[in-house]
PDB file of N, CA and C in Angstrom:
ATOM      1  N   MET A1098     -97.170 -95.384 299.385  1.00 47.00           N
ATOM      2  CA  MET A1098     -97.855 -94.686 298.723  1.00 47.00           C
ATOM      3  C   MET A1098     -97.855 -94.327 297.075  1.00 47.00           C
ATOM      4  N   HIS A1099     -98.855 -94.545 296.197  1.00 51.00           N
ATOM      5  CA  HIS A1099     -98.821 -94.329 295.266  1.00 51.00           C
ATOM      6  C   HIS A1099     -99.271 -93.571 294.706  1.00 51.00           C
ATOM      7  N   ALA A1100     -99.057 -92.548 293.420  1.00 53.00           N
ATOM      8  CA  ALA A1100    -100.274 -91.388 293.774  1.00 53.00           C
ATOM      9  C   ALA A1100    -101.148 -92.452 292.381  1.00 53.00           C
ATOM     10  N   SER A1101    -102.330 -91.441 292.035  1.00 49.00           N
ATOM     11  CA  SER A1101    -103.781 -92.299 290.892  1.00 49.00           C
ATOM     12  C   SER A1101    -103.656 -91.151 290.375  1.00 49.00           C
ATOM     13  N   SER A1102    -103.562 -91.800 289.154  1.00 55.00           N
ATOM     14  CA  SER A1102    -104.471 -90.272 288.158  1.00 55.00           C
ATOM     15  C   SER A1102    -106.066 -90.560 288.376  1.00 55.00           C
ATOM     16  N   LYS A1103    -106.294 -91.263 288.405  1.00 62.00           N
ATOM     17  CA  LYS A1103    -107.596 -91.708 287.956  1.00 62.00           C
ATOM     18  C   LYS A1103    -108.234 -91.996 289.391  1.00 62.00           C
ATOM     19  N   ILE A1104    -109.075 -91.923 289.356  1.00 61.00           N
ATOM     20  CA  ILE A1104    -110.431 -92.137 290.870  1.00 61.00           C
ATOM     21  C   ILE A1104    -112.072 -92.342 290.274  1.00 61.00           C
ATOM     22  N   SER A1105    -112.148 -93.668 290.187  1.00 67.00           N
ATOM     23  CA  SER A1105    -113.803 -93.902 290.334  1.00 67.00           C
ATOM     24  C   SER A1105    -114.763 -93.765 291.712  1.00 67.00           C
ATOM     25  N   VAL A1106    -115.872 -93.149 291.528  1.00 69.00           N
ATOM     26  CA  VAL A1106    -116.397 -93.745 293.273  1.00 69.00           C
ATOM     27  C   VAL A1106    -117.794 -94.681 292.862  1.00 69.00           C
ATOM     28  N   ASN A1107    -118.660 -94.875 293.224  1.00 72.00           N
ATOM     29  CA  ASN A1107    -119.739 -95.403 293.072  1.00 72.00           C
ATOM     30  C   ASN A1107    -120.444 -95.908 293.737  1.00 72.00           C
ATOM     31  N   SER A1108    -121.441 -95.450 294.558  1.00 72.00           N
ATOM     32  CA  SER A1108    -122.278 -94.821 295.739  1.00 72.00           C
ATOM     33  C   SER A1108    -124.007 -95.400 295.135  1.00 72.00           C
ATOM     34  N   PRO A1109    -123.814 -96.667 295.148  1.00 72.00           N
ATOM     35  CA  PRO A1109    -125.521 -96.773 294.477  1.00 72.00           C
ATOM     36  C   PRO A1109    -126.354 -97.481 295.436  1.00 72.00           C
ATOM     37  N   GLU A1110    -126.276 -97.143 296.945  1.00 78.00           N
ATOM     38  CA  GLU A1110    -127.022 -98.028 297.520  1.00 78.00           C
ATOM     39  C   GLU A1110    -126.333 -96.638 298.890  1.00 78.00           C
ATOM     40  N   THR A1111    -127.406 -95.270 298.433  1.00 83.00           N
ATOM     41  CA  THR A1111    -126.932 -94.622 298.930  1.00 83.00           C
ATOM     42  C   THR A1111    -127.945 -93.857 300.139  1.00 83.00           C
ATOM     43  N   HIS A1112    -128.299 -93.449 301.258  1.00 87.00           N
ATOM     44  CA  HIS A1112    -129.895 -93.497 301.522  1.00 87.00           C
ATOM     45  C   HIS A1112    -129.658 -92.131 302.507  1.00 87.00           C
ATOM     46  N   ILE A1113    -130.175 -90.843 302.762  1.00 87.00           N
ATOM     47  CA  ILE A1113    -129.619 -89.495 302.459  1.00 87.00           C
ATOM     48  C   ILE A1113    -130.446 -88.690 303.827  1.00 87.00           C
ATOM     49  N   GLN A1114    -130.343 -88.659 305.108  1.00 91.00           N
ATOM     50  CA  GLN A1114    -131.948 -88.662 305.199  1.00 91.00           C
ATOM     51  C   GLN A1114    -131.354 -86.406 306.284  1.00 91.00           C
ATOM     52  N   SER A1115    -132.545 -85.698 306.352  1.00 91.00           N
ATOM     53  CA  SER A1115    -131.720 -84.232 306.847  1.00 91.00           C
ATOM     54  C   SER A1115    -133.140 -83.750 307.957  1.00 91.00           C
ATOM     55  N   ASP A1116    -132.833 -83.085 308.218  1.00 91.00           N
ATOM     56  CA  ASP A1116    -133.580 -82.664 309.496  1.00 91.00           C
ATOM     57  C   ASP A1116    -134.427 -80.545 308.760  1.00 91.00           C
ATOM     58  N   GLY A1117    -133.271 -80.902 307.838  1.00 88.00           N
ATOM     59  CA  GLY A1117    -133.854 -79.005 307.297  1.00 88.00           C
ATOM     60  C   GLY A1117    -132.012 -78.443 308.011  1.00 88.00           C
ATOM     61  N   LYS A1118    -131.577 -78.759 308.806  1.00 89.00           N
ATOM     62  CA  LYS A1118    -130.314 -77.755 309.047  1.00 89.00           C
ATOM     63  C   LYS A1118    -129.177 -79.434 309.259  1.00 89.00           C
ATOM     64  N   LEU A1119    -129.407 -80.645 309.371  1.00 91.00           N
ATOM     65  CA  LEU A1119    -128.021 -80.784 309.184  1.00 91.00           C
ATOM     66  C   LEU A1119    -128.405 -82.374 307.894  1.00 91.00           C
ATOM     67  N   ALA A1120    -127.537 -82.636 307.127  1.00 92.00           N
ATOM     68  CA  ALA A1120    -128.263 -84.067 306.744  1.00 92.00           C
ATOM     69  C   ALA A1120    -127.351 -85.159 306.310  1.00 92.00           C
ATOM     70  N   TRP A1121    -127.348 -86.122 306.303  1.00 90.00           N
ATOM     71  CA  TRP A1121    -126.511 -87.755 306.109  1.00 90.00           C
ATOM     72  C   TRP A1121    -126.783 -88.748 306.039  1.00 90.00           C
ATOM     73  N   ALA A1122    -125.590 -89.119 304.692  1.00 86.00           N
ATOM     74  CA  ALA A1122    -125.834 -90.258 304.304  1.00 86.00           C
ATOM     75  C   ALA A1122    -124.990 -90.989 304.946  1.00 86.00           C
ATOM     76  N   VAL A1123    -125.815 -92.456 304.336  1.00 87.00           N
ATOM     77  CA  VAL A1123    -124.918 -93.764 305.337  1.00 87.00           C
ATOM     78  C   VAL A1123    -125.864 -95.411 303.526  1.00 87.00           C
ATOM     79  N   GLY A1124    -124.218 -95.459 303.526  1.00 83.00           N
ATOM     80  CA  GLY A1124    -124.348 -96.671 302.262  1.00 83.00           C
ATOM     81  C   GLY A1124    -123.765 -97.136 302.138  1.00 83.00           C
ATOM     82  N   ASN A1125    -122.732 -98.195 300.798  1.00 79.00           N
ATOM     83  CA  ASN A1125    -121.610 -98.529 300.475  1.00 79.00           C
ATOM     84  C   ASN A1125    -121.136 -97.979 299.117  1.00 79.00           C
ATOM     85  N   GLU A1126    -119.971 -97.675 299.085  1.00 75.00           N
ATOM     86  CA  GLU A1126    -119.648 -97.100 297.397  1.00 75.00           C
ATOM     87  C   GLU A1126    -118.549 -98.291 297.649  1.00 75.00           C
ATOM     88  N   THR A1127    -117.786 -98.323 296.073  1.00 74.00           N
ATOM     89  CA  THR A1127    -117.041 -99.056 295.553  1.00 74.00           C
ATOM     90  C   THR A1127    -115.362 -97.581 294.961  1.00 74.00           C
ATOM     91  N   ALA A1128    -114.501 -97.962 295.023  1.00 68.00           N
ATOM     92  CA  ALA A1128    -113.791 -96.576 294.470  1.00 68.00           C
ATOM     93  C   ALA A1128    -112.652 -97.854 293.916  1.00 68.00           C
ATOM     94  N   ASP A1129    -112.674 -97.210 292.940  1.00 65.00           N
ATOM     95  CA  ASP A1129    -111.557 -97.394 291.658  1.00 65.00           C
ATOM     96  C   ASP A1129    -110.776 -97.022 292.079  1.00 65.00           C
ATOM     97  N   LEU A1130    -109.134 -97.653 291.922  1.00 58.00           N
ATOM     98  CA  LEU A1130    -107.744 -96.442 291.262  1.00 58.00           C
ATOM     99  C   LEU A1130    -107.462 -97.431 290.188  1.00 58.00           C
ATOM    100  N   GLN A1131    -106.955 -96.529 289.441  1.00 59.00           N
ATOM    101  CA  GLN A1131    -105.642 -95.961 288.594  1.00 59.00           C
ATOM    102  C   GLN A1131    -104.582 -96.474 288.778  1.00 59.00           C
ATOM    103  N   PHE A1132    -103.950 -97.531 288.813  1.00 51.00           N
ATOM    104  CA  PHE A1132    -102.647 -97.805 289.123  1.00 51.00           C
ATOM    105  C   PHE A1132    -101.749 -98.680 290.817  1.00 51.00           C
ATOM    106  N   GLU A1133    -103.776 -98.731 290.879  1.00 52.00           N
ATOM    107  CA  GLU A1133    -103.286 -99.253 292.783  1.00 52.00           C
ATOM    108  C   GLU A1133    -104.848-100.238 292.380  1.00 52.00           C
ATOM    109  N   ALA A1134    -104.370-101.228 293.483  1.00 55.00           N
ATOM    110  CA  ALA A1134    -105.614-102.375 293.876  1.00 55.00           C
ATOM    111  C   ALA A1134    -106.543-101.380 294.102  1.00 55.00           C
ATOM    112  N   GLY A1135    -107.221-101.231 293.350  1.00 54.00           N
ATOM    113  CA  GLY A1135    -108.974-101.416 293.835  1.00 54.00           C
ATOM    114  C   GLY A1135    -110.214-101.945 293.735  1.00 54.00           C
ATOM    115  N   GLY A1136    -111.135-101.871 293.766  1.00 56.00           N
ATOM    116  CA  GLY A1136    -112.567-102.174 293.756  1.00 56.00           C
ATOM    117  C   GLY A1136    -112.916-102.795 295.487  1.00 56.00           C
ATOM    118  N   ASP A1137    -111.904-102.045 295.942  1.00 63.00           N
ATOM    119  CA  ASP A1137    -113.222-102.393 297.651  1.00 63.00           C
ATOM    120  C   ASP A1137    -114.062-101.903 297.409  1.00 63.00           C
ATOM    121  N   SER A1138    -115.424-102.066 298.613  1.00 68.00           N
ATOM    122  CA  SER A1138    -116.553-101.304 299.720  1.00 68.00           C
ATOM    123  C   SER A1138    -116.102-100.494 300.188  1.00 68.00           C
ATOM    124  N   SER A1139    -116.733-100.103 300.778  1.00 74.00           N
ATOM    125  CA  SER A1139    -116.378 -98.852 302.069  1.00 74.00           C
ATOM    126  C   SER A1139    -117.857 -99.109 302.205  1.00 74.00           C
ATOM    127  N   LYS A1140    -118.541 -99.142 303.802  1.00 79.00           N
ATOM    128  CA  LYS A1140    -119.783 -98.291 304.351  1.00 79.00           C
ATOM    129  C   LYS A1140    -119.547 -96.973 304.368  1.00 79.00           C
ATOM    130  N   ILE A1141    -120.085 -95.631 304.271  1.00 81.00           N
ATOM    131  CA  ILE A1141    -119.940 -94.889 304.940  1.00 81.00           C
ATOM    132  C   ILE A1141    -121.038 -93.998 305.410  1.00 81.00           C
ATOM    133  N   VAL A1142    -120.511 -92.542 306.225  1.00 84.00           N
ATOM    134  CA  VAL A1142    -121.416 -91.923 306.678  1.00 84.00           C
ATOM    135  C   VAL A1142    -120.960 -90.611 307.027  1.00 84.00           C
ATOM    136  N   THR A1143    -121.585 -89.535 306.417  1.00 87.00           N
ATOM    137  CA  THR A1143    -121.083 -87.797 305.126  1.00 87.00           C
ATOM    138  C   THR A1143    -122.352 -87.301 306.375  1.00 87.00           C
ATOM    139  N   PHE A1144    -122.322 -86.212 306.478  1.00 91.00           N
ATOM    140  CA  PHE A1144    -122.402 -85.023 307.595  1.00 91.00           C
ATOM    141  C   PHE A1144    -122.613 -84.012 306.274  1.00 91.00           C
ATOM    142  N   GLU A1145    -123.508 -82.918 306.467  1.00 91.00           N
ATOM    143  CA  GLU A1145    -123.523 -82.255 305.860  1.00 91.00           C
ATOM    144  C   GLU A1145    -124.104 -81.025 306.121  1.00 91.00           C
ATOM    145  N   ARG A1146    -124.142 -79.952 306.466  1.00 92.00           N
ATOM    146  CA  ARG A1146    -125.341 -79.064 307.272  1.00 92.00           C
ATOM    147  C   ARG A1146    -124.785 -77.267 306.013  1.00 92.00           C
ATOM    148  N   GLU A1147    -126.657 -77.378 306.140  1.00 91.00           N
ATOM    149  CA  GLU A1147    -126.753 -75.688 305.515  1.00 91.00           C
ATOM    150  C   GLU A1147    -126.319 -74.109 306.109  1.00 91.00           C
ATOM    151  N   GLU A1148    -125.690 -73.774 305.543  1.00 91.00           N
ATOM    152  CA  GLU A1148    -124.943 -72.689 306.387  1.00 91.00           C
ATOM    153  C   GLU A1148    -124.992 -71.462 304.661  1.00 91.00           C
ATOM    154  N   ASP A1149    -126.055 -70.399 305.071  1.00 92.00           N
ATOM    155  CA  ASP A1149    -126.429 -69.374 303.557  1.00 92.00           C
ATOM    156  C   ASP A1149    -126.834 -69.595 302.416  1.00 92.00           C
ATOM    157  N   GLY A1150    -127.845 -70.791 303.225  1.00 90.00           N
ATOM    158  CA  GLY A1150    -128.904 -71.704 301.584  1.00 90.00           C
ATOM    159  C   GLY A1150    -127.808 -72.693 300.891  1.00 90.00           C
ATOM    160  N   ARG A1151    -126.363 -72.402 301.782  1.00 91.00           N
ATOM    161  CA  ARG A1151    -126.054 -73.943 300.491  1.00 91.00           C
ATOM    162  C   ARG A1151    -125.653 -75.037 301.638  1.00 91.00           C
ATOM    163  N   TRP A1152    -125.507 -76.422 301.300  1.00 91.00           N
ATOM    164  CA  TRP A1152    -125.018 -77.517 301.655  1.00 91.00           C
ATOM    165  C   TRP A1152    -123.384 -78.085 302.205  1.00 91.00           C
ATOM    166  N   VAL A1153    -123.150 -77.341 303.293  1.00 92.00           N
ATOM    167  CA  VAL A1153    -121.019 -77.199 303.650  1.00 92.00           C
ATOM    168  C   VAL A1153    -120.958 -78.877 304.239  1.00 92.00           C
ATOM    169  N   LEU A1154    -120.313 -79.530 302.841  1.00 90.00           N
ATOM    170  CA  LEU A1154    -119.743 -80.706 304.458  1.00 90.00           C
ATOM    171  C   LEU A1154    -119.071 -81.210 305.644  1.00 90.00           C
ATOM    172  N   VAL A1155    -119.733 -81.012 306.501  1.00 92.00           N
ATOM    173  CA  VAL A1155    -118.913 -81.067 307.812  1.00 92.00           C
ATOM    174  C   VAL A1155    -117.441 -82.788 307.842  1.00 92.00           C
ATOM    175  N   SER A1156    -118.059 -83.789 307.675  1.00 90.00           N
ATOM    176  CA  SER A1156    -117.335 -84.845 307.379  1.00 90.00           C
ATOM    177  C   SER A1156    -118.084 -85.735 306.643  1.00 90.00           C
ATOM    178  N   HIS A1157    -117.000 -86.563 305.837  1.00 85.00           N
ATOM    179  CA  HIS A1157    -117.006 -87.641 305.272  1.00 85.00           C
ATOM    180  C   HIS A1157    -115.677 -89.289 306.584  1.00 85.00           C
ATOM    181  N   HIS A1158    -116.419 -90.480 306.680  1.00 84.00           N
ATOM    182  CA  HIS A1158    -115.604 -91.408 306.599  1.00 84.00           C
ATOM    183  C   HIS A1158    -116.271 -92.615 306.152  1.00 84.00           C
ATOM    184  N   ALA A1159    -115.240 -93.642 306.268  1.00 79.00           N
ATOM    185  CA  ALA A1159    -115.284 -94.236 304.828  1.00 79.00           C
ATOM    186  C   ALA A1159    -114.449 -95.743 305.648  1.00 79.00           C
ATOM    187  N   GLN A1160    -115.285 -96.975 305.971  1.00 79.00           N
ATOM    188  CA  GLN A1160    -114.014 -97.518 306.669  1.00 79.00           C
ATOM    189  C   GLN A1160    -114.912 -98.887 305.424  1.00 79.00           C
ATOM    190  N   THR A1161    -113.578-100.200 304.906  1.00 75.00           N
ATOM    191  CA  THR A1161    -113.419-100.789 304.383  1.00 75.00           C
ATOM    192  C   THR A1161    -114.360-102.129 304.863  1.00 75.00           C
ATOM    193  N   ILE A1162    -115.184-102.994 303.773  1.00 72.00           N
ATOM    194  CA  ILE A1162    -116.191-103.313 304.533  1.00 72.00           C
ATOM    195  C   ILE A1162    -115.195-105.365 304.207  1.00 72.00           C
ATOM    196  N   ALA A1163    -115.186-105.242 305.457  1.00 69.00           N
ATOM    197  CA  ALA A1163    -114.293-107.008 305.645  1.00 69.00           C
ATOM    198  C   ALA A1163    -114.872-108.007 304.843  1.00 69.00           C
ATOM    199  N   LYS A1164    -114.234-108.692 304.136  1.00 65.00           N
ATOM    200  CA  LYS A1164    -114.385-109.721 302.945  1.00 65.00           C
ATOM    201  C   LYS A1164    -114.306-111.282 304.175  1.00 65.00           C
TER     202      LYS A1164
END
């Protein structure tokens, strides 16, 4: 594994929903990593919950989309 000094993530098609206390985002993202082959697209699912007036990340999962 190689360390990266720069990462850029783009999520142009993310859909966010909430029931007031829990929010979830589903979409596609592309990550470009410096020093490594990058640019692969991933399907993402992120969960956050409202806690004391702030949104706290609970889970983030990304899986590469097969070419």
